[in-house]
Short mmCIF file of C-alpha atoms and ligand atoms in Angstrom, two decimals:
data_model
loop_
_atom_site.label_atom_id
_atom_site.label_comp_id
_atom_site.label_asym_id
_atom_site.label_seq_id
_atom_site.Cartn_x
_atom_site.Cartn_y
_atom_site.Cartn_z
CA MET A 231 120.53 18.21 -232.41
CA ASN A 232 117.77 15.72 -231.64
CA GLY A 233 116.02 14.10 -228.72
CA ASN A 234 119.29 12.64 -227.39
CA ALA A 235 120.13 15.99 -225.87
CA THR A 236 120.45 16.28 -222.08
CA ILE A 237 118.27 18.92 -220.46
CA LEU A 238 118.87 20.40 -217.03
CA VAL A 239 115.48 20.96 -215.37
CA THR A 240 115.65 23.43 -212.48
CA GLY A 241 112.67 23.22 -210.15
CA GLY A 242 111.81 19.87 -211.71
CA ALA A 243 110.21 18.49 -208.53
CA GLY A 244 107.53 21.20 -208.58
CA TYR A 245 104.08 21.26 -210.16
CA ILE A 246 104.93 22.30 -213.71
CA GLY A 247 108.53 21.03 -213.62
CA SER A 248 107.48 17.46 -212.77
CA HIS A 249 105.08 17.41 -215.73
CA ALA A 250 107.87 18.79 -217.93
CA CYS A 251 110.15 15.95 -216.77
CA VAL A 252 107.55 13.43 -217.96
CA ALA A 253 107.14 15.22 -221.31
CA LEU A 254 110.90 15.45 -221.88
CA LEU A 255 111.55 11.80 -221.02
CA GLU A 256 108.66 10.71 -223.23
CA ALA A 257 110.06 12.82 -226.08
CA GLY A 258 113.37 10.94 -225.79
CA TYR A 259 115.47 13.51 -223.94
CA LYS A 260 117.75 12.74 -221.03
CA ILE A 261 117.21 14.94 -218.00
CA VAL A 262 119.07 16.07 -214.91
CA VAL A 263 116.95 17.73 -212.22
CA ILE A 264 118.01 20.23 -209.58
CA ASP A 265 115.54 21.30 -206.89
CA ASN A 266 116.02 22.41 -203.28
CA LEU A 267 112.55 21.05 -202.40
CA VAL A 268 111.55 24.35 -200.78
CA ASN A 269 108.07 23.94 -202.29
CA SER A 270 107.96 20.32 -203.41
CA SER A 271 108.39 16.71 -202.41
CA PRO A 272 110.97 14.18 -203.57
CA LEU A 273 108.03 11.83 -204.07
CA SER A 274 107.15 13.72 -207.26
CA MET A 275 110.46 12.54 -208.71
CA ALA A 276 109.70 8.92 -207.79
CA ARG A 277 106.31 9.31 -209.46
CA VAL A 278 107.89 10.73 -212.65
CA LYS A 279 110.14 7.67 -212.75
CA ALA A 280 107.13 5.38 -212.24
CA ILE A 281 105.08 7.08 -214.99
CA THR A 282 107.88 7.05 -217.54
CA ARG A 283 109.72 3.89 -216.36
CA GLN A 284 112.91 5.84 -216.85
CA ASP A 285 115.64 6.88 -214.46
CA PHE A 286 117.42 10.22 -214.20
CA ALA A 287 119.75 12.13 -211.90
CA PHE A 288 118.20 14.27 -209.17
CA ILE A 289 120.33 16.79 -207.28
CA GLU A 290 118.86 18.24 -204.13
CA GLY A 291 120.45 21.66 -204.40
CA ASP A 292 119.93 25.39 -204.71
CA ILE A 293 120.38 27.34 -207.95
CA CYS A 294 121.64 30.24 -205.84
CA GLU A 295 124.78 28.22 -204.99
CA ALA A 296 127.42 28.75 -207.68
CA ARG A 297 129.53 25.83 -206.48
CA THR A 298 126.65 23.38 -206.74
CA LEU A 299 125.93 24.51 -210.29
CA ASP A 300 129.58 24.40 -211.28
CA ALA A 301 129.87 20.80 -210.05
CA LEU A 302 126.66 19.88 -211.86
CA PHE A 303 127.76 21.34 -215.20
CA LYS A 304 131.14 19.61 -214.79
CA GLN A 305 129.55 16.23 -214.05
CA TYR A 306 126.88 16.26 -216.77
CA SER A 307 127.11 17.35 -220.36
CA ILE A 308 124.11 19.69 -220.53
CA ASP A 309 122.73 20.87 -223.89
CA ALA A 310 119.94 23.15 -222.66
CA VAL A 311 118.18 24.29 -219.50
CA MET A 312 114.49 24.42 -218.61
CA HIS A 313 114.34 26.87 -215.74
CA PHE A 314 111.30 26.42 -213.49
CA ALA A 315 112.99 27.00 -210.11
CA GLY A 316 111.43 29.98 -208.40
CA LEU A 317 109.11 31.14 -205.65
CA LYS A 318 105.62 32.03 -206.82
CA ALA A 319 103.40 33.28 -203.97
CA VAL A 320 102.31 36.84 -204.78
CA GLY A 321 101.33 37.70 -201.18
CA GLU A 322 104.60 36.40 -199.76
CA SER A 323 106.51 38.41 -202.36
CA CYS A 324 104.82 41.58 -201.10
CA SER A 325 105.77 40.88 -197.48
CA ASN A 326 109.28 39.59 -198.28
CA PRO A 327 110.47 41.15 -201.56
CA LEU A 328 114.15 40.51 -200.80
CA LEU A 329 113.50 36.77 -200.68
CA TYR A 330 111.85 36.93 -204.12
CA TYR A 331 114.50 39.09 -205.77
CA GLN A 332 117.27 36.98 -204.21
CA ASN A 333 115.79 33.62 -205.15
CA ASN A 334 114.18 34.39 -208.50
CA VAL A 335 116.48 37.09 -209.89
CA ALA A 336 119.85 36.48 -208.21
CA GLY A 337 119.32 32.70 -208.52
CA THR A 338 118.79 33.09 -212.27
CA LEU A 339 121.91 35.28 -212.60
CA THR A 340 123.94 32.58 -210.82
CA LEU A 341 122.48 30.01 -213.21
CA CYS A 342 123.29 32.16 -216.25
CA LYS A 343 126.89 32.66 -215.10
CA ALA A 344 127.33 28.90 -214.67
CA MET A 345 125.78 28.30 -218.10
CA LYS A 346 128.10 30.84 -219.71
CA ALA A 347 131.15 29.37 -217.96
CA HIS A 348 130.25 25.90 -219.25
CA GLY A 349 129.28 26.93 -222.78
CA VAL A 350 125.53 26.29 -222.44
CA GLY A 351 123.49 29.03 -224.11
CA ARG A 352 120.02 27.53 -224.56
CA ILE A 353 117.43 28.20 -221.90
CA ILE A 354 113.66 28.17 -221.52
CA PHE A 355 112.39 30.43 -218.76
CA SER A 356 109.06 30.19 -216.88
CA SER A 357 107.67 33.68 -217.20
CA SER A 358 104.08 34.64 -216.52
CA ALA A 359 101.20 36.64 -217.91
CA THR A 360 101.63 38.66 -214.73
CA VAL A 361 104.29 40.67 -216.65
CA TYR A 362 101.43 42.31 -218.60
CA GLY A 363 99.97 43.78 -215.38
CA GLU A 364 96.49 45.15 -216.08
CA PRO A 365 96.24 44.99 -219.89
CA HIS A 366 94.47 47.79 -221.74
CA THR A 367 92.50 45.20 -223.71
CA VAL A 368 92.18 41.45 -224.27
CA PRO A 369 93.35 39.15 -225.79
CA ILE A 370 96.95 39.90 -224.87
CA ASP A 371 99.71 39.45 -227.43
CA GLU A 372 103.45 39.39 -226.83
CA SER A 373 103.93 43.00 -227.95
CA PHE A 374 101.76 44.41 -225.14
CA PRO A 375 103.58 46.76 -222.75
CA LEU A 376 105.05 45.18 -219.61
CA GLN A 377 104.13 46.52 -216.20
CA THR A 378 104.13 44.68 -212.91
CA THR A 379 102.24 45.27 -209.71
CA ASN A 380 104.01 43.11 -207.12
CA PRO A 381 107.55 41.83 -206.39
CA TYR A 382 106.78 38.35 -207.76
CA GLY A 383 105.75 39.89 -211.09
CA GLY A 384 108.70 42.26 -210.83
CA SER A 385 111.09 39.33 -210.47
CA LYS A 386 109.70 37.74 -213.65
CA LYS A 387 110.05 40.96 -215.63
CA MET A 388 113.59 41.56 -214.34
CA VAL A 389 114.68 38.09 -215.44
CA GLU A 390 113.08 38.67 -218.84
CA ASP A 391 115.05 41.96 -219.07
CA VAL A 392 118.27 40.13 -218.25
CA PHE A 393 117.70 37.67 -221.10
CA ARG A 394 116.77 40.44 -223.54
CA ASP A 395 120.00 42.24 -222.60
CA LEU A 396 122.10 39.08 -223.01
CA ALA A 397 120.64 38.57 -226.49
CA GLU A 398 121.25 42.23 -227.35
CA ALA A 399 124.87 42.00 -226.19
CA ASP A 400 125.30 38.97 -228.47
CA ARG A 401 123.83 40.94 -231.36
CA LEU A 402 126.11 43.93 -230.79
CA GLY A 403 129.14 41.65 -230.47
CA ASP A 404 128.15 39.58 -233.48
CA ALA A 405 127.99 36.47 -231.28
CA GLU A 406 125.32 33.77 -231.22
CA PHE A 407 125.64 32.37 -227.72
CA TRP A 408 122.25 32.84 -226.09
CA ARG A 409 119.17 31.08 -227.46
CA VAL A 410 116.36 31.92 -225.07
CA GLY A 411 112.65 31.09 -224.90
CA LEU A 412 110.62 33.28 -222.56
CA LEU A 413 107.36 31.44 -222.01
CA ARG A 414 104.57 33.53 -220.55
CA TYR A 415 102.12 31.17 -218.89
CA PHE A 416 98.51 32.10 -218.39
CA ASN A 417 96.75 30.08 -215.63
CA PRO A 418 98.08 26.52 -215.43
CA VAL A 419 95.65 23.94 -214.00
CA GLY A 420 95.03 20.21 -214.33
CA ALA A 421 97.29 17.26 -213.68
CA HIS A 422 98.83 14.28 -215.42
CA PRO A 423 96.04 11.86 -216.47
CA SER A 424 97.59 9.12 -214.30
CA GLY A 425 96.67 11.15 -211.21
CA MET A 426 100.19 10.50 -209.89
CA ILE A 427 101.58 14.03 -210.16
CA GLY A 428 99.79 17.33 -209.72
CA GLU A 429 99.74 20.61 -207.84
CA ALA A 430 100.21 20.21 -204.09
CA PRO A 431 99.99 23.66 -202.50
CA ASN A 432 101.24 24.22 -198.96
CA GLY A 433 98.47 25.23 -196.55
CA VAL A 434 95.35 27.02 -197.73
CA PRO A 435 95.61 27.63 -201.50
CA ASN A 436 95.30 31.13 -202.97
CA ASN A 437 94.56 30.14 -206.55
CA LEU A 438 91.06 29.39 -207.76
CA LEU A 439 91.17 25.77 -208.84
CA PRO A 440 93.27 24.43 -205.92
CA TYR A 441 90.85 26.17 -203.54
CA MET A 442 87.81 24.80 -205.38
CA LEU A 443 89.29 21.29 -205.10
CA GLN A 444 89.58 21.69 -201.32
CA VAL A 445 85.95 22.80 -201.11
CA ALA A 446 84.91 19.79 -203.19
CA LEU A 447 86.90 17.51 -200.87
CA GLY A 448 85.13 19.05 -197.86
CA LYS A 449 88.33 20.57 -196.45
CA GLN A 450 86.99 24.10 -196.88
CA PRO A 451 83.32 24.94 -196.33
CA GLU A 452 82.81 27.13 -199.41
CA LEU A 453 84.53 28.99 -202.17
CA THR A 454 84.77 32.76 -201.95
CA VAL A 455 84.14 34.39 -205.31
CA TYR A 456 86.15 37.60 -205.27
CA GLY A 457 83.95 40.22 -206.91
CA ASP A 458 80.86 40.01 -209.12
CA ASP A 459 80.99 43.61 -210.29
CA TYR A 460 83.79 43.40 -212.87
CA PRO A 461 83.07 44.59 -216.42
CA THR A 462 82.79 40.97 -217.61
CA PRO A 463 79.70 39.09 -218.90
CA ASP A 464 78.72 37.69 -215.47
CA GLY A 465 80.67 40.19 -213.35
CA THR A 466 83.29 37.69 -212.10
CA GLY A 467 86.98 37.62 -213.07
CA VAL A 468 87.93 36.01 -216.38
CA ARG A 469 91.17 34.04 -216.93
CA ASP A 470 92.79 31.78 -219.52
CA TYR A 471 93.12 28.38 -217.82
CA ILE A 472 95.52 26.00 -219.55
CA HIS A 473 96.03 22.28 -218.93
CA VAL A 474 99.51 21.67 -217.50
CA VAL A 475 100.05 18.82 -219.98
CA ASP A 476 99.43 21.26 -222.86
CA LEU A 477 101.70 23.79 -221.17
CA VAL A 478 104.65 21.42 -220.94
CA ALA A 479 104.07 20.24 -224.52
CA GLY A 480 104.68 23.90 -225.42
CA HIS A 481 108.02 23.70 -223.60
CA VAL A 482 109.09 20.68 -225.63
CA LYS A 483 108.13 22.53 -228.85
CA ALA A 484 110.07 25.61 -227.71
CA LEU A 485 113.06 23.39 -226.94
CA HIS A 486 112.95 21.91 -230.46
CA PHE A 487 113.03 25.44 -231.80
CA LEU A 488 116.04 26.44 -229.69
CA LEU A 489 117.96 23.24 -230.49
CA ASP A 490 117.51 23.73 -234.24
CA GLU A 491 120.51 25.75 -235.43
CA ASN A 492 118.50 26.87 -238.47
CA ASN A 493 116.32 29.00 -236.23
CA ALA A 494 117.38 32.46 -235.14
CA SER A 495 119.38 32.74 -231.93
CA GLY A 496 118.57 35.49 -229.43
CA CYS A 497 115.55 35.92 -227.22
CA HIS A 498 112.10 34.65 -228.25
CA THR A 499 108.87 35.26 -226.37
CA TRP A 500 105.77 33.09 -226.58
CA ASN A 501 102.44 33.27 -224.76
CA LEU A 502 101.27 29.86 -223.58
CA GLY A 503 97.51 30.08 -223.20
CA THR A 504 94.43 28.67 -224.89
CA GLY A 505 93.11 31.99 -226.17
CA GLN A 506 89.81 31.42 -224.35
CA GLY A 507 88.74 33.11 -221.11
CA TYR A 508 86.41 31.64 -218.47
CA SER A 509 84.80 33.43 -215.54
CA VAL A 510 84.88 32.21 -211.95
CA LEU A 511 81.20 31.24 -212.16
CA GLU A 512 81.84 29.35 -215.42
CA MET A 513 84.68 27.51 -213.68
CA ILE A 514 82.35 26.42 -210.87
CA THR A 515 79.72 25.21 -213.36
CA ALA A 516 82.34 23.37 -215.43
CA PHE A 517 83.80 21.68 -212.35
CA GLU A 518 80.36 20.54 -211.17
CA ALA A 519 79.46 19.23 -214.63
CA ALA A 520 82.75 17.33 -215.05
CA THR A 521 82.81 15.77 -211.57
CA ASN A 522 79.21 15.68 -210.31
CA VAL A 523 80.42 17.34 -207.12
CA LYS A 524 78.78 20.55 -205.84
CA VAL A 525 80.92 23.58 -204.98
CA PRO A 526 79.09 25.86 -202.53
CA TYR A 527 80.20 29.47 -202.90
CA LYS A 528 79.58 32.98 -201.63
CA ILE A 529 80.19 36.31 -203.34
CA ALA A 530 82.66 38.64 -201.60
CA PRO A 531 84.35 41.93 -202.49
CA ARG A 532 87.14 42.01 -205.10
CA ARG A 533 90.56 40.69 -204.05
CA PRO A 534 93.08 43.55 -203.99
CA GLY A 535 95.48 43.42 -206.93
CA ASP A 536 93.18 41.33 -209.16
CA ILE A 537 92.47 42.39 -212.72
CA PRO A 538 89.08 41.95 -214.42
CA ALA A 539 90.09 39.82 -217.39
CA CYS A 540 93.17 38.22 -218.87
CA TRP A 541 93.45 35.86 -221.78
CA ALA A 542 96.07 35.13 -224.38
CA GLU A 543 96.46 35.74 -228.06
CA PRO A 544 98.37 32.47 -228.58
CA SER A 545 98.91 32.50 -232.35
CA LYS A 546 102.62 33.47 -232.21
CA ALA A 547 103.42 30.13 -230.55
CA GLN A 548 101.30 28.36 -233.14
CA ARG A 549 103.11 30.09 -235.99
CA GLU A 550 106.66 29.87 -234.69
CA ILE A 551 106.86 26.68 -232.63
CA ASN A 552 103.85 24.83 -234.02
CA TRP A 553 102.13 24.57 -230.65
CA GLN A 554 98.58 25.09 -229.55
CA ALA A 555 96.61 23.99 -226.50
CA GLU A 556 94.37 21.01 -227.12
CA GLN A 557 92.61 20.11 -223.89
CA ASN A 558 89.26 21.62 -222.95
CA LEU A 559 87.98 22.85 -219.62
CA ALA A 560 86.14 19.58 -218.85
CA GLN A 561 89.41 17.64 -219.17
CA MET A 562 91.23 20.15 -216.95
CA MET A 563 88.56 19.67 -214.29
CA LYS A 564 88.50 15.87 -214.56
CA ASP A 565 92.28 15.53 -214.32
CA SER A 566 92.56 18.00 -211.42
CA TRP A 567 89.87 16.11 -209.53
CA HIS A 568 91.41 12.70 -210.29
CA TRP A 569 94.77 13.88 -208.88
CA GLN A 570 93.11 15.45 -205.83
CA CYS A 571 91.00 12.35 -205.02
CA GLN A 572 94.04 10.06 -205.31
CA ASN A 573 96.17 12.46 -203.23
CA PRO A 574 93.89 14.35 -200.85
CA GLU A 575 96.92 15.39 -198.76
CA GLY A 576 99.13 16.07 -201.77
CA TYR A 577 102.39 14.13 -201.61
CA ASP A 578 102.28 14.02 -197.79
CA ALA A 579 99.89 11.12 -197.35
P1 NAD B 814 106.39 25.07 -207.84
O1 NAD B 814 106.62 25.83 -206.58
O2 NAD B 814 105.53 23.85 -207.76
O3 NAD B 814 107.78 24.66 -208.49
C1 NAD B 814 108.95 25.44 -208.36
C2 NAD B 814 110.06 24.49 -207.91
O4 NAD B 814 111.26 25.25 -207.76
C3 NAD B 814 109.77 23.87 -206.54
O5 NAD B 814 109.94 22.48 -206.62
C4 NAD B 814 110.80 24.51 -205.61
O6 NAD B 814 111.20 23.62 -204.58
C5 NAD B 814 111.93 24.83 -206.59
N1 NAD B 814 112.80 25.94 -206.19
C6 NAD B 814 112.46 27.19 -205.78
N2 NAD B 814 113.56 27.91 -205.53
C7 NAD B 814 114.63 27.12 -205.80
C8 NAD B 814 116.04 27.31 -205.74
N3 NAD B 814 116.57 28.46 -205.34
N4 NAD B 814 116.83 26.28 -206.11
C9 NAD B 814 116.31 25.10 -206.50
N5 NAD B 814 114.99 24.86 -206.57
C10 NAD B 814 114.15 25.87 -206.23
O7 NAD B 814 105.80 26.09 -208.91
P2 NAD B 814 105.22 25.81 -210.36
O8 NAD B 814 103.78 26.15 -210.34
O9 NAD B 814 105.64 24.48 -210.85
O10 NAD B 814 105.95 26.96 -211.16
C11 NAD B 814 107.15 26.73 -211.89
C12 NAD B 814 107.63 28.04 -212.46
O11 NAD B 814 106.62 28.59 -213.29
C13 NAD B 814 107.93 29.10 -211.40
O12 NAD B 814 109.07 29.83 -211.80
C14 NAD B 814 106.70 29.98 -211.42
O13 NAD B 814 106.98 31.29 -211.00
C15 NAD B 814 106.32 29.93 -212.89
N6 NAD B 814 104.90 30.19 -213.12
C16 NAD B 814 103.96 29.44 -212.48
C17 NAD B 814 102.61 29.72 -212.67
C18 NAD B 814 101.55 28.92 -211.95
O14 NAD B 814 100.41 29.37 -211.92
N7 NAD B 814 101.83 27.78 -211.38
C19 NAD B 814 102.23 30.75 -213.56
C20 NAD B 814 103.22 31.46 -214.22
C21 NAD B 814 104.56 31.17 -214.00
C1 UD1 B 815 97.40 34.69 -209.55
C2 UD1 B 815 98.47 35.72 -209.28
C3 UD1 B 815 99.41 35.77 -210.47
C4 UD1 B 815 100.00 34.41 -210.73
C5 UD1 B 815 98.85 33.41 -210.93
C6 UD1 B 815 99.33 32.01 -211.12
C7 UD1 B 815 97.47 37.37 -207.79
C8 UD1 B 815 96.95 38.77 -207.67
N1 UD1 B 815 97.84 37.01 -209.04
O1 UD1 B 815 96.72 35.07 -210.73
O2 UD1 B 815 100.45 36.69 -210.25
O3 UD1 B 815 100.83 34.42 -211.87
O4 UD1 B 815 97.99 33.44 -209.78
O5 UD1 B 815 99.91 31.50 -209.94
O6 UD1 B 815 97.57 36.64 -206.82
N2 UD1 B 815 89.36 33.69 -207.33
C9 UD1 B 815 88.22 33.60 -206.55
N3 UD1 B 815 88.29 32.92 -205.38
C10 UD1 B 815 89.45 32.33 -204.93
C11 UD1 B 815 90.61 32.42 -205.75
C12 UD1 B 815 90.53 33.12 -206.92
O7 UD1 B 815 87.18 34.14 -206.91
O8 UD1 B 815 89.45 31.73 -203.84
C13 UD1 B 815 89.28 34.40 -208.64
C14 UD1 B 815 90.23 35.56 -208.78
O9 UD1 B 815 89.64 36.74 -208.33
C15 UD1 B 815 90.50 35.55 -210.30
C16 UD1 B 815 90.39 34.06 -210.68
O10 UD1 B 815 89.65 33.44 -209.62
O11 UD1 B 815 89.48 36.23 -210.96
C17 UD1 B 815 91.75 33.37 -210.80
O12 UD1 B 815 92.50 33.59 -209.62
P1 UD1 B 815 93.91 32.87 -209.34
O13 UD1 B 815 93.78 31.40 -209.58
O14 UD1 B 815 94.39 33.30 -208.01
O15 UD1 B 815 94.86 33.40 -210.50
P2 UD1 B 815 95.19 34.92 -210.93
O16 UD1 B 815 94.52 35.91 -210.06
O17 UD1 B 815 94.94 35.02 -212.37
#
């Protein structure tokens, strides 16, 4: 099967999903998007159409609604699913775990049942490096033990378990229905080089780069650096930041793998990271160098739940799906800033 395949993109109006829509359309795929817009704007879809000069169907709907999915699979001939739809705020998941298990886990089960009923077995799932919890060492490869520390992470691991069990049931029954790619993202940042789509967090951001962008814009007075006493070279937390355009290129490569009948069916897991860690202080320096904008900051105690260091061993994806990240930190900073300057209020302006 080639690029003429039709891909259902759940959560396609969101940050990563909208970039995936661009990558899929540019690779020659047709797409159908479903999103309930709980954390996104329909404007992102208009921008994807403007960037690619291509049209596609958008369904404002919820993956938790079986009837909506049934109608969608009846109306469109879907070859594979890219499943981004989910809630992702760690703090909110701790205060409202039911919401996270319902939306992220039960929603995925509803999606899987609809896929099974309509004979669609190929799916790429947005997992996260959060499933590794606090790793015993870095870099982290796909064989590391899984342990989660909050309901958001728990929901990702549960969905992974579901897909591993579906693949195992196929194996035991000598069937080859499910072809699954579990993609474990490290820390996605950056934006499309056009500056037309990017991350638009609601309210005050929790993540480092979105917060830094608000400080640079003057919307927040200073960045709080959470902890300078970690066992890392400069004492601040180290993460593997990956450009969102590289990340979605990994999805297209994973899709090629799943669509190729010569490749093994079942459940495949790939880390999507650069393999390089940067500290919070290095991130500030890199942002200032790439943009010429100062980021005032203060040091504060560690943020509860944070781990010292986390970066990927990404060679499995390179070996098996021929993917590796290409963009450096300076490009991530430039593209994030370009998006933020063009859209200081996100999509709301
Ligand atoms: P996002 O919030 O921008 O996008 C998620 C999209 O899903 C949103 O448009 C939202 O409206 C939609 N959605 C949520 N629940 C839905 C439902 N029940 N039905 C239909 N649509 C629904 O988040 P993102 O950063 O683009 O993340 C995409 C996926 O990647 C998520 O599953 C997230 O957990 C995962 N992930 C993200 C990161 C990250 O740092 N951004 C890291 C690891 C994994
Ligand atoms: C967080 C989530 C993780 C999720 C990921 C991507 C937590 C505990 N973990 O990971 O589950 O998958 O986002 O959405 O929320 N930092 C500051 N000041 C800030 C913000 C962050 O110093 O204002 C530091 C953090 O301590 C950390 C680094 O910057 O060392 C990155 O933080 P962040 O962007 O929130 O990502 P993670 O903590 O890796």
